[in-house]
Amino acid sequence: MNPKTIITLVIISLLLMSGCSHPRPQVNYLNESEEEKKARMAWWDDAKFGMFIHWGLYAVPAGEYKGEKIEGIGEWIMNSLRIPISEYEEFAPQFNPVKFDADEWVSIAKQAGMNYIIITSKHHDGFCLWDTEYTDWNIMEATPFRRDILKELADACEKEGIKLGFYYSIMDWHHPDAQAIFEPEYNQWRDSENVNPNFPRYVDEFMKPQLKELLTGYGDIGVLWFDGEWIPDYTSEMGRDIYNYLRNIKPDLIINNRVDKGRQGMEGMDAEGDFAGDFGTPEKQIPATGMPGLKWESCLTMNDTWGYKHFDHNWKSSTTLIRNLIDIASKGGNLLLNVGPTAEGIIPEPSVERLKTMGEWLNVNGESVYGVDPSPVDRPDWGRYTVRDNRIFAHVFDWPADGKLSLQDINGIDRAWVLSDPGRSSLTFEDNGAGVSLQLPANAPDTVATVIVLEKN
Ligand code: FHN
């Protein structure tokens, strides 16, 4: 071999070894087709019901600090009471949730009929529930607990076939390159003139590598759920870049719309425009109607707070929660229902009870919720509709006193029965072309929601 060939071969081998010869082309996922998006989001569309977990150091004060009880939500206590960072840091040595059992949490979600879990990896206080390399403000280094909560949850989810996703707050009251410079008036982000000049460094050298850790060290992560995107430091350009950055790491990842700046308040849907993000995020509310063509997930609390507050006993009933789930499914959305565990690692008993009741209802009636399409007609006064293949499901909330249920704009039905009836006894009905009149049993088999199956041949 002549020396020139040898030198060429050496250069080629070095390039191959360094991986420089084939840099992976970066895909622009913002140009994805509707079909591609549909396929990527199929599991999420079918899942319909997930568990939101807000857990962090704010569970230690649990809504009360130095004798003062906050009025607002528990996880905002640092901001609500203007707690200086050094004082807030004192909650970390007190955070030792020895009763935390990831298998138990996943089993509570599973028995409730939930198909996925989204947990706060880092909320606005910046505290990280995982073993991150990029700050000591984390569960391993700042607390006596020293267990990677996200890892344990990821393992438990994998065992049970539950999808896992991570909530990640862009706003960060602890990081010096983010909102910590406004301490203890973290709220100064409200003033759009007030930005941290180092915020771009926070995005590039902190957020991005942390997100990569979350996507590469915790198994098959289904969703990244951003929040705190409203701060003026964060731009749409940053959001679009992060969206692409994450999908280039994990192409099938699903990302909420709070990765960009399109969200319009708590209604949660994007303004007109070209924003990154796969689904809208109505917060503490359910849209009045379905929104054909748009994907969304309502996140709801069971009481009034997200993070644990020891004196918030304003629990919604399980009937309300089950009907919320049906209402959401009938409008084409998902429900992400929150629990706020205690500082010991316990999901509060009132939440567990409600989830159990929801699971019992879904065990019988799940076919009318999972994988369904939204209602084909306007919502009836007595309840809701969902659809799957050749079946329409009528969810009856208000049982008619005379047993006659009027189904307007529904026709072409060949059979009807109560979904919970294993014998499928046929119900009699009349179809006049403009609607169906259905004769129901005298008493509601389920006063929360009885599902009637209306089948077409
Ligand atoms: O400020 C947060 C709040 O603490 C909570 O995490 C909810 C959940 O959607 N989101 C925020 C406000 O939009």
Short mmCIF file of C-alpha atoms and ligand atoms in Angstrom, two decimals:
data_model
loop_
_atom_site.label_atom_id
_atom_site.label_comp_id
_atom_site.label_asym_id
_atom_site.label_seq_id
_atom_site.Cartn_x
_atom_site.Cartn_y
_atom_site.Cartn_z
CA MET A 1 0.00 0.00 0.00
CA ASN A 2 1.38 3.39 -0.87
CA PRO A 3 1.70 6.00 1.92
CA LYS A 4 -1.10 8.15 0.44
CA THR A 5 -3.57 5.24 0.62
CA ILE A 6 -2.47 4.47 4.16
CA ILE A 7 -3.02 8.09 5.23
CA THR A 8 -6.47 8.12 3.57
CA LEU A 9 -7.44 4.85 5.31
CA VAL A 10 -6.26 6.18 8.67
CA ILE A 11 -8.30 9.37 8.22
CA ILE A 12 -11.43 7.38 7.25
CA SER A 13 -11.00 5.05 10.26
CA LEU A 14 -10.56 8.01 12.61
CA LEU A 15 -13.67 9.67 11.21
CA LEU A 16 -15.64 6.45 11.58
CA MET A 17 -14.44 6.00 15.16
CA SER A 18 -15.31 9.56 16.08
CA GLY A 19 -18.75 9.12 14.57
CA CYS A 20 -18.25 12.28 12.50
CA SER A 21 -18.62 10.68 9.12
CA HIS A 22 -22.37 10.15 9.51
CA PRO A 23 -23.82 12.89 11.65
CA ARG A 24 -27.43 11.92 12.23
CA PRO A 25 -29.56 14.33 10.21
CA GLN A 26 -31.83 16.37 12.44
CA VAL A 27 -35.45 15.92 11.43
CA ASN A 28 -37.83 18.87 11.51
CA TYR A 29 -40.74 17.33 13.37
CA LEU A 30 -42.73 20.54 13.13
CA ASN A 31 -43.52 19.46 9.55
CA GLU A 32 -45.04 16.11 10.52
CA SER A 33 -48.07 15.00 8.49
CA GLU A 34 -51.50 14.44 10.04
CA GLU A 35 -51.18 10.68 9.39
CA GLU A 36 -47.84 10.50 11.16
CA LYS A 37 -49.21 12.39 14.13
CA LYS A 38 -52.29 10.16 14.26
CA ALA A 39 -50.15 7.01 14.37
CA ARG A 40 -47.79 8.45 16.99
CA MET A 41 -50.64 9.50 19.25
CA ALA A 42 -52.81 6.38 18.84
CA TRP A 43 -52.03 4.95 22.29
CA TRP A 44 -52.70 8.30 23.95
CA ASP A 45 -55.97 8.79 22.09
CA ASP A 46 -57.20 5.39 23.20
CA ALA A 47 -55.92 5.70 26.77
CA LYS A 48 -58.40 8.45 27.75
CA PHE A 49 -57.58 8.44 31.47
CA GLY A 50 -54.30 9.18 33.23
CA MET A 51 -53.00 10.06 36.69
CA PHE A 52 -51.30 13.39 37.33
CA ILE A 53 -48.97 13.40 40.34
CA HIS A 54 -47.84 16.69 41.89
CA TRP A 55 -45.18 15.76 44.40
CA GLY A 56 -42.24 17.65 45.76
CA LEU A 57 -40.86 19.54 48.76
CA TYR A 58 -44.04 21.62 49.02
CA ALA A 59 -45.64 18.50 50.53
CA VAL A 60 -43.56 19.22 53.67
CA PRO A 61 -45.25 22.54 54.59
CA ALA A 62 -48.45 21.10 53.07
CA GLY A 63 -49.93 24.58 52.59
CA GLU A 64 -48.93 26.04 55.98
CA TYR A 65 -45.71 27.77 56.97
CA LYS A 66 -44.85 29.57 60.22
CA GLY A 67 -48.48 29.43 61.25
CA GLU A 68 -49.75 30.91 58.01
CA LYS A 69 -52.10 28.90 55.81
CA ILE A 70 -52.03 29.75 52.13
CA GLU A 71 -55.22 30.34 50.23
CA GLY A 72 -53.91 29.21 46.86
CA ILE A 73 -52.53 25.94 45.59
CA GLY A 74 -50.03 24.00 47.73
CA GLU A 75 -47.15 23.78 45.26
CA TRP A 76 -47.03 27.59 45.00
CA ILE A 77 -46.25 28.13 48.70
CA MET A 78 -42.71 29.35 47.98
CA ASN A 79 -44.11 32.18 45.88
CA SER A 80 -47.30 32.79 47.85
CA LEU A 81 -45.45 33.38 51.12
CA ARG A 82 -42.35 34.89 49.48
CA ILE A 83 -40.12 32.29 51.11
CA PRO A 84 -36.44 33.07 50.45
CA ILE A 85 -34.52 30.29 48.70
CA SER A 86 -32.29 29.53 51.69
CA GLU A 87 -35.34 29.09 53.91
CA TYR A 88 -37.20 26.99 51.36
CA GLU A 89 -34.12 24.78 51.10
CA GLU A 90 -34.72 23.75 54.70
CA PHE A 91 -37.64 21.63 53.56
CA ALA A 92 -35.23 19.29 51.74
CA PRO A 93 -33.67 17.64 54.83
CA GLN A 94 -37.22 17.14 56.12
CA PHE A 95 -38.33 15.31 52.99
CA ASN A 96 -37.99 11.63 53.79
CA PRO A 97 -41.00 9.87 52.29
CA VAL A 98 -40.29 6.44 53.72
CA LYS A 99 -43.81 5.26 52.96
CA PHE A 100 -43.37 5.86 49.22
CA ASP A 101 -44.01 2.63 47.35
CA ALA A 102 -43.95 2.99 43.57
CA ASP A 103 -45.68 -0.36 43.06
CA GLU A 104 -48.49 0.75 45.33
CA TRP A 105 -48.99 4.04 43.44
CA VAL A 106 -49.00 2.29 40.09
CA SER A 107 -51.46 -0.27 41.37
CA ILE A 108 -53.77 2.54 42.59
CA ALA A 109 -53.64 4.07 39.11
CA LYS A 110 -54.19 0.74 37.42
CA GLN A 111 -57.13 -0.22 39.59
CA ALA A 112 -58.67 3.16 38.84
CA GLY A 113 -58.60 2.27 35.15
CA MET A 114 -55.88 4.79 34.37
CA ASN A 115 -53.55 4.01 31.49
CA TYR A 116 -50.77 6.49 32.06
CA ILE A 117 -49.08 8.54 34.75
CA ILE A 118 -47.54 12.00 34.51
CA ILE A 119 -45.41 13.00 37.51
CA THR A 120 -43.74 16.32 38.32
CA SER A 121 -40.07 15.69 37.69
CA LYS A 122 -39.45 19.35 38.60
CA HIS A 123 -42.07 21.91 39.56
CA HIS A 124 -41.69 25.70 39.78
CA ASP A 125 -39.53 25.40 42.94
CA GLY A 126 -36.90 23.75 40.73
CA PHE A 127 -36.52 20.72 42.99
CA CYS A 128 -35.76 17.54 41.02
CA LEU A 129 -37.22 14.17 41.93
CA TRP A 130 -34.50 12.29 40.09
CA ASP A 131 -30.76 11.72 40.17
CA THR A 132 -29.80 14.59 37.87
CA GLU A 133 -26.24 15.54 37.11
CA TYR A 134 -27.07 19.19 36.53
CA THR A 135 -27.97 20.41 40.00
CA ASP A 136 -27.60 19.28 43.61
CA TRP A 137 -31.12 20.53 44.21
CA ASN A 138 -32.40 17.01 43.88
CA ILE A 139 -33.73 14.03 45.78
CA MET A 140 -30.36 12.24 45.96
CA GLU A 141 -28.21 15.09 47.20
CA ALA A 142 -30.49 17.40 49.15
CA THR A 143 -32.66 14.93 51.07
CA PRO A 144 -32.09 12.05 53.47
CA PHE A 145 -34.28 9.88 51.22
CA ARG A 146 -31.61 9.41 48.54
CA ARG A 147 -33.78 7.27 46.27
CA ASP A 148 -34.45 8.09 42.64
CA ILE A 149 -38.23 8.43 42.73
CA LEU A 150 -38.60 8.62 38.96
CA LYS A 151 -36.55 5.47 38.48
CA GLU A 152 -38.64 3.51 40.95
CA LEU A 153 -41.82 4.75 39.32
CA ALA A 154 -40.49 3.97 35.84
CA ASP A 155 -39.70 0.39 36.87
CA ALA A 156 -43.11 -0.06 38.49
CA CYS A 157 -44.90 1.34 35.42
CA GLU A 158 -42.98 -0.90 33.10
CA LYS A 159 -43.94 -3.98 35.13
CA GLU A 160 -47.63 -3.06 34.96
CA GLY A 161 -47.77 -1.83 31.38
CA ILE A 162 -48.63 1.74 32.40
CA LYS A 163 -47.15 4.51 30.26
CA LEU A 164 -45.08 7.08 32.12
CA GLY A 165 -44.57 10.74 31.35
CA PHE A 166 -42.82 13.62 33.07
CA TYR A 167 -44.11 17.08 33.92
CA TYR A 168 -41.30 19.64 33.68
CA SER A 169 -41.55 23.28 34.75
CA ILE A 170 -39.76 25.78 32.53
CA MET A 171 -40.22 28.47 35.19
CA ASP A 172 -37.71 27.80 37.99
CA TRP A 173 -37.61 29.82 41.24
CA HIS A 174 -34.40 28.19 42.40
CA HIS A 175 -32.08 28.30 39.40
CA PRO A 176 -29.86 31.41 39.29
CA ASP A 177 -30.24 31.67 35.51
CA ALA A 178 -34.02 31.61 35.78
CA GLN A 179 -36.53 33.27 38.12
CA ALA A 180 -34.37 32.98 41.24
CA ILE A 181 -32.97 36.42 40.48
CA PHE A 182 -36.32 37.90 41.53
CA GLU A 183 -36.13 36.28 44.98
CA PRO A 184 -38.30 36.42 47.02
CA GLU A 185 -40.60 38.22 44.59
CA TYR A 186 -40.52 35.34 42.13
CA ASN A 187 -43.69 36.74 40.68
CA GLN A 188 -41.83 39.49 38.88
CA TRP A 189 -42.07 37.36 35.78
CA ARG A 190 -45.43 39.04 35.44
CA ASP A 191 -43.52 42.08 34.23
CA SER A 192 -42.53 41.33 30.68
CA GLU A 193 -39.57 43.70 30.94
CA ASN A 194 -38.09 41.56 33.69
CA VAL A 195 -36.13 38.72 32.23
CA ASN A 196 -33.02 36.96 33.40
CA PRO A 197 -30.24 37.81 30.89
CA ASN A 198 -28.80 34.33 31.48
CA PHE A 199 -32.04 32.53 30.68
CA PRO A 200 -30.81 31.28 27.25
CA ARG A 201 -27.96 29.60 29.12
CA TYR A 202 -30.50 27.95 31.44
CA VAL A 203 -32.31 26.56 28.39
CA ASP A 204 -29.19 25.29 26.63
CA GLU A 205 -27.05 24.14 29.51
CA PHE A 206 -29.62 23.08 32.05
CA MET A 207 -33.07 22.38 30.62
CA LYS A 208 -31.97 20.55 27.51
CA PRO A 209 -29.47 18.21 29.20
CA GLN A 210 -31.92 17.53 32.02
CA LEU A 211 -34.65 16.67 29.53
CA LYS A 212 -32.22 14.38 27.75
CA GLU A 213 -31.53 12.61 31.05
CA LEU A 214 -35.25 12.12 31.53
CA LEU A 215 -35.72 10.74 28.03
CA THR A 216 -32.76 8.41 28.04
CA GLY A 217 -32.47 7.06 31.58
CA TYR A 218 -36.02 6.08 32.52
CA GLY A 219 -37.26 3.56 29.98
CA ASP A 220 -39.88 4.22 27.36
CA ILE A 221 -41.13 7.68 28.30
CA GLY A 222 -44.44 8.41 26.59
CA VAL A 223 -45.04 12.10 27.30
CA LEU A 224 -43.20 15.25 28.27
CA TRP A 225 -45.64 17.63 29.91
CA PHE A 226 -44.30 21.19 30.10
CA ASP A 227 -45.57 24.02 32.25
CA GLY A 228 -44.49 27.51 33.33
CA GLU A 229 -44.02 28.53 29.69
CA TRP A 230 -45.68 31.92 30.24
CA ILE A 231 -42.57 33.62 31.64
CA PRO A 232 -41.32 36.36 29.33
CA ASP A 233 -37.79 34.91 29.42
CA TYR A 234 -39.02 31.92 27.41
CA THR A 235 -39.72 32.44 23.72
CA SER A 236 -41.67 30.61 21.06
CA GLU A 237 -38.41 30.08 19.22
CA MET A 238 -36.98 28.28 22.25
CA GLY A 239 -40.12 26.19 22.49
CA ARG A 240 -40.01 25.09 18.88
CA ASP A 241 -36.35 24.28 19.19
CA ILE A 242 -36.96 22.18 22.31
CA TYR A 243 -39.83 20.35 20.64
CA ASN A 244 -37.56 19.31 17.78
CA TYR A 245 -34.64 18.58 20.07
CA LEU A 246 -36.75 16.15 22.12
CA ARG A 247 -38.37 14.40 19.17
CA ASN A 248 -34.93 13.94 17.61
CA ILE A 249 -33.95 12.09 20.79
CA LYS A 250 -37.20 10.12 20.92
CA PRO A 251 -39.24 10.37 17.72
CA ASP A 252 -42.44 8.83 19.11
CA LEU A 253 -42.55 11.17 22.11
CA ILE A 254 -45.78 13.11 22.77
CA ILE A 255 -45.35 16.69 24.03
CA ASN A 256 -48.04 19.03 25.37
CA ASN A 257 -48.67 22.50 23.96
CA ARG A 258 -47.00 24.24 26.90
CA VAL A 259 -43.66 23.55 25.27
CA ASP A 260 -44.45 26.62 23.12
CA LYS A 261 -46.21 29.89 23.86
CA GLY A 262 -49.56 29.31 22.13
CA ARG A 263 -51.67 28.39 25.16
CA GLN A 264 -54.49 30.82 25.88
CA GLY A 265 -54.86 30.92 29.65
CA MET A 266 -56.50 28.10 31.55
CA GLU A 267 -58.73 27.22 28.60
CA GLY A 268 -55.54 25.58 27.50
CA MET A 269 -55.99 25.55 23.72
CA ASP A 270 -53.60 27.32 21.35
CA ALA A 271 -54.28 30.67 19.75
CA GLU A 272 -54.37 30.78 15.95
CA GLY A 273 -50.88 30.29 14.61
CA ASP A 274 -48.16 27.81 14.08
CA PHE A 275 -47.24 26.56 17.55
CA ALA A 276 -45.34 23.43 18.56
CA GLY A 277 -47.04 20.86 20.79
CA ASP A 278 -49.27 17.86 20.27
CA PHE A 279 -52.26 18.55 22.47
CA GLY A 280 -54.06 21.34 24.28
CA THR A 281 -54.21 21.47 28.06
CA PRO A 282 -57.42 22.86 29.58
CA GLU A 283 -56.71 23.28 33.27
CA LYS A 284 -59.31 22.73 36.00
CA GLN A 285 -61.98 22.90 33.33
CA ILE A 286 -63.67 20.89 30.59
CA PRO A 287 -64.35 22.53 27.23
CA ALA A 288 -68.04 23.24 26.61
CA THR A 289 -68.09 21.27 23.36
CA GLY A 290 -65.89 18.91 21.38
CA MET A 291 -63.27 20.43 19.08
CA PRO A 292 -63.10 18.28 15.94
CA GLY A 293 -59.55 17.82 14.71
CA LEU A 294 -57.94 19.09 17.91
CA LYS A 295 -56.34 16.94 20.57
CA TRP A 296 -56.64 17.92 24.21
CA GLU A 297 -56.44 16.68 27.74
CA SER A 298 -58.23 18.32 30.68
CA CYS A 299 -56.19 18.21 33.86
CA LEU A 300 -58.40 18.30 36.94
CA THR A 301 -57.89 18.28 40.69
CA MET A 302 -59.96 16.13 43.04
CA ASN A 303 -60.01 18.88 45.68
CA ASP A 304 -58.73 22.43 45.01
CA THR A 305 -54.97 21.97 45.11
CA TRP A 306 -52.43 20.10 43.00
CA GLY A 307 -49.68 19.71 45.60
CA TYR A 308 -50.75 18.34 49.01
CA LYS A 309 -52.40 20.79 51.43
CA HIS A 310 -53.33 19.25 54.76
CA PHE A 311 -56.46 21.40 55.18
CA ASP A 312 -57.99 21.12 51.70
CA HIS A 313 -60.97 18.83 52.18
CA ASN A 314 -63.06 20.16 49.32
CA TRP A 315 -63.29 16.83 47.52
CA LYS A 316 -65.36 16.30 44.41
CA SER A 317 -67.62 13.27 44.60
CA SER A 318 -66.76 10.13 42.68
CA THR A 319 -70.03 10.62 40.76
CA THR A 320 -68.81 14.01 39.56
CA LEU A 321 -65.43 12.57 38.60
CA ILE A 322 -66.89 9.63 36.69
CA ARG A 323 -69.27 11.98 34.85
CA ASN A 324 -66.34 14.32 34.13
CA LEU A 325 -64.50 11.44 32.51
CA ILE A 326 -67.52 10.51 30.40
CA ASP A 327 -68.13 14.15 29.47
CA ILE A 328 -64.50 14.50 28.37
CA ALA A 329 -64.58 11.26 26.35
CA SER A 330 -67.82 12.38 24.66
CA LYS A 331 -66.03 15.56 23.54
CA GLY A 332 -62.93 13.79 22.26
CA GLY A 333 -60.49 14.56 25.07
CA ASN A 334 -58.48 12.82 27.77
CA LEU A 335 -58.70 13.25 31.53
CA LEU A 336 -55.54 13.68 33.57
CA LEU A 337 -56.72 13.47 37.17
CA ASN A 338 -54.43 14.73 39.90
CA VAL A 339 -53.27 13.28 43.19
CA GLY A 340 -51.04 15.16 45.63
CA PRO A 341 -49.18 12.73 47.86
CA THR A 342 -48.07 13.64 51.39
CA ALA A 343 -44.47 14.22 52.46
CA GLU A 344 -44.47 10.66 53.78
CA GLY A 345 -45.24 9.31 50.31
CA ILE A 346 -48.90 8.48 50.77
CA ILE A 347 -51.65 9.23 48.25
CA PRO A 348 -54.38 10.76 50.46
CA GLU A 349 -57.14 8.32 51.35
CA PRO A 350 -60.01 10.43 49.89
CA SER A 351 -58.21 10.29 46.52
CA VAL A 352 -57.67 6.55 46.79
CA GLU A 353 -61.35 5.96 47.61
CA ARG A 354 -62.53 8.02 44.65
CA LEU A 355 -60.11 6.33 42.29
CA LYS A 356 -61.29 2.93 43.47
CA THR A 357 -64.91 3.84 42.72
CA MET A 358 -63.95 5.14 39.29
CA GLY A 359 -62.13 1.87 38.61
CA GLU A 360 -65.15 -0.16 39.62
CA TRP A 361 -67.34 1.77 37.21
CA LEU A 362 -64.77 1.46 34.41
CA ASN A 363 -64.38 -2.23 35.04
CA VAL A 364 -67.97 -2.69 33.96
CA ASN A 365 -68.29 0.17 31.47
CA GLY A 366 -64.76 0.74 30.16
CA GLU A 367 -65.75 -0.27 26.64
CA SER A 368 -67.79 2.95 26.42
CA VAL A 369 -64.79 5.15 27.34
CA TYR A 370 -61.48 3.70 26.13
CA GLY A 371 -60.69 4.07 22.46
CA VAL A 372 -63.98 5.79 21.70
CA ASP A 373 -64.76 8.57 19.27
CA PRO A 374 -66.62 11.67 20.39
CA SER A 375 -70.36 12.06 20.28
CA PRO A 376 -71.77 12.27 16.73
CA VAL A 377 -74.59 14.60 17.83
CA ASP A 378 -75.20 17.47 20.25
CA ARG A 379 -75.11 16.56 23.89
CA PRO A 380 -78.51 15.37 25.16
CA ASP A 381 -80.00 16.81 28.39
CA TRP A 382 -79.97 13.45 30.14
CA GLY A 383 -76.30 12.50 29.64
CA ARG A 384 -73.65 11.97 26.98
CA TYR A 385 -72.79 9.83 23.94
CA THR A 386 -69.60 8.15 22.84
CA VAL A 387 -69.03 5.96 19.75
CA ARG A 388 -66.95 2.97 18.88
CA ASP A 389 -67.19 1.14 15.54
CA ASN A 390 -70.86 0.20 15.00
CA ARG A 391 -71.88 1.02 18.58
CA ILE A 392 -73.16 4.21 20.09
CA PHE A 393 -72.99 4.36 23.87
CA ALA A 394 -75.64 6.43 25.61
CA HIS A 395 -74.47 7.37 29.10
CA VAL A 396 -77.58 8.13 31.11
CA PHE A 397 -77.00 10.47 34.07
CA ASP A 398 -80.64 11.46 34.63
CA TRP A 399 -82.91 8.46 34.46
CA PRO A 400 -86.35 9.36 33.03
CA ALA A 401 -89.19 8.96 35.52
CA ASP A 402 -91.42 7.32 32.90
CA GLY A 403 -88.60 5.10 31.62
CA LYS A 404 -88.82 6.64 28.11
CA LEU A 405 -85.54 8.04 26.81
CA SER A 406 -85.60 10.27 23.78
CA LEU A 407 -82.50 10.05 21.57
CA GLN A 408 -82.69 12.86 19.05
CA ASP A 409 -80.81 12.62 15.73
CA ILE A 410 -79.91 8.99 16.39
CA ASN A 411 -81.24 6.44 13.91
CA GLY A 412 -80.57 3.18 12.12
CA ILE A 413 -80.26 1.27 15.41
CA ASP A 414 -80.78 -2.49 15.27
CA ARG A 415 -80.33 -3.53 18.91
CA ALA A 416 -80.14 -1.91 22.32
CA TRP A 417 -79.17 -3.25 25.75
CA VAL A 418 -77.66 -2.14 29.04
CA LEU A 419 -73.89 -2.54 28.87
CA SER A 420 -73.68 -3.92 32.40
CA ASP A 421 -76.26 -6.62 31.65
CA PRO A 422 -74.32 -9.82 30.96
CA GLY A 423 -77.44 -11.40 29.40
CA ARG A 424 -77.78 -8.45 26.99
CA SER A 425 -81.59 -8.42 27.33
CA SER A 426 -82.89 -6.38 24.42
CA LEU A 427 -84.53 -3.06 25.17
CA THR A 428 -87.50 -2.07 23.05
CA PHE A 429 -87.32 1.09 21.00
CA GLU A 430 -88.98 2.98 18.18
CA ASP A 431 -86.97 4.60 15.43
CA ASN A 432 -88.85 7.30 13.53
CA GLY A 433 -85.95 8.34 11.33
CA ALA A 434 -85.34 11.60 13.21
CA GLY A 435 -84.61 9.90 16.50
CA VAL A 436 -85.12 6.91 18.71
CA SER A 437 -87.46 6.47 21.64
CA LEU A 438 -86.09 3.89 24.02
CA GLN A 439 -87.98 2.05 26.75
CA LEU A 440 -85.69 1.69 29.78
CA PRO A 441 -86.11 -0.44 32.91
CA ALA A 442 -88.05 1.36 35.67
CA ASN A 443 -85.01 1.96 37.85
CA ALA A 444 -81.52 3.00 36.87
CA PRO A 445 -79.14 0.03 37.20
CA ASP A 446 -76.39 2.54 38.00
CA THR A 447 -77.34 5.97 39.34
CA VAL A 448 -73.93 7.43 38.47
CA ALA A 449 -74.15 6.59 34.78
CA THR A 450 -75.92 3.66 33.15
CA VAL A 451 -74.57 2.90 29.70
CA ILE A 452 -76.97 1.79 26.97
CA VAL A 453 -75.40 0.15 23.93
CA LEU A 454 -77.04 1.06 20.63
CA GLU A 455 -75.78 -1.23 17.94
CA LYS A 456 -76.09 -1.02 14.19
CA ASN A 457 -75.65 -4.05 11.91
O1 FHN B 1 -48.67 26.74 38.05
C1 FHN B 1 -49.04 25.45 37.68
C2 FHN B 1 -49.73 24.70 38.79
O2 FHN B 1 -48.94 24.70 39.92
C3 FHN B 1 -50.02 23.28 38.34
O3 FHN B 1 -48.85 22.57 38.11
C4 FHN B 1 -50.87 23.29 37.09
C5 FHN B 1 -51.15 21.96 36.47
O4 FHN B 1 -51.61 22.09 35.18
N1 FHN B 1 -50.27 24.13 36.04
C6 FHN B 1 -49.80 25.43 36.39
C7 FHN B 1 -50.45 26.59 35.88
O5 FHN B 1 -50.93 26.49 34.58
#
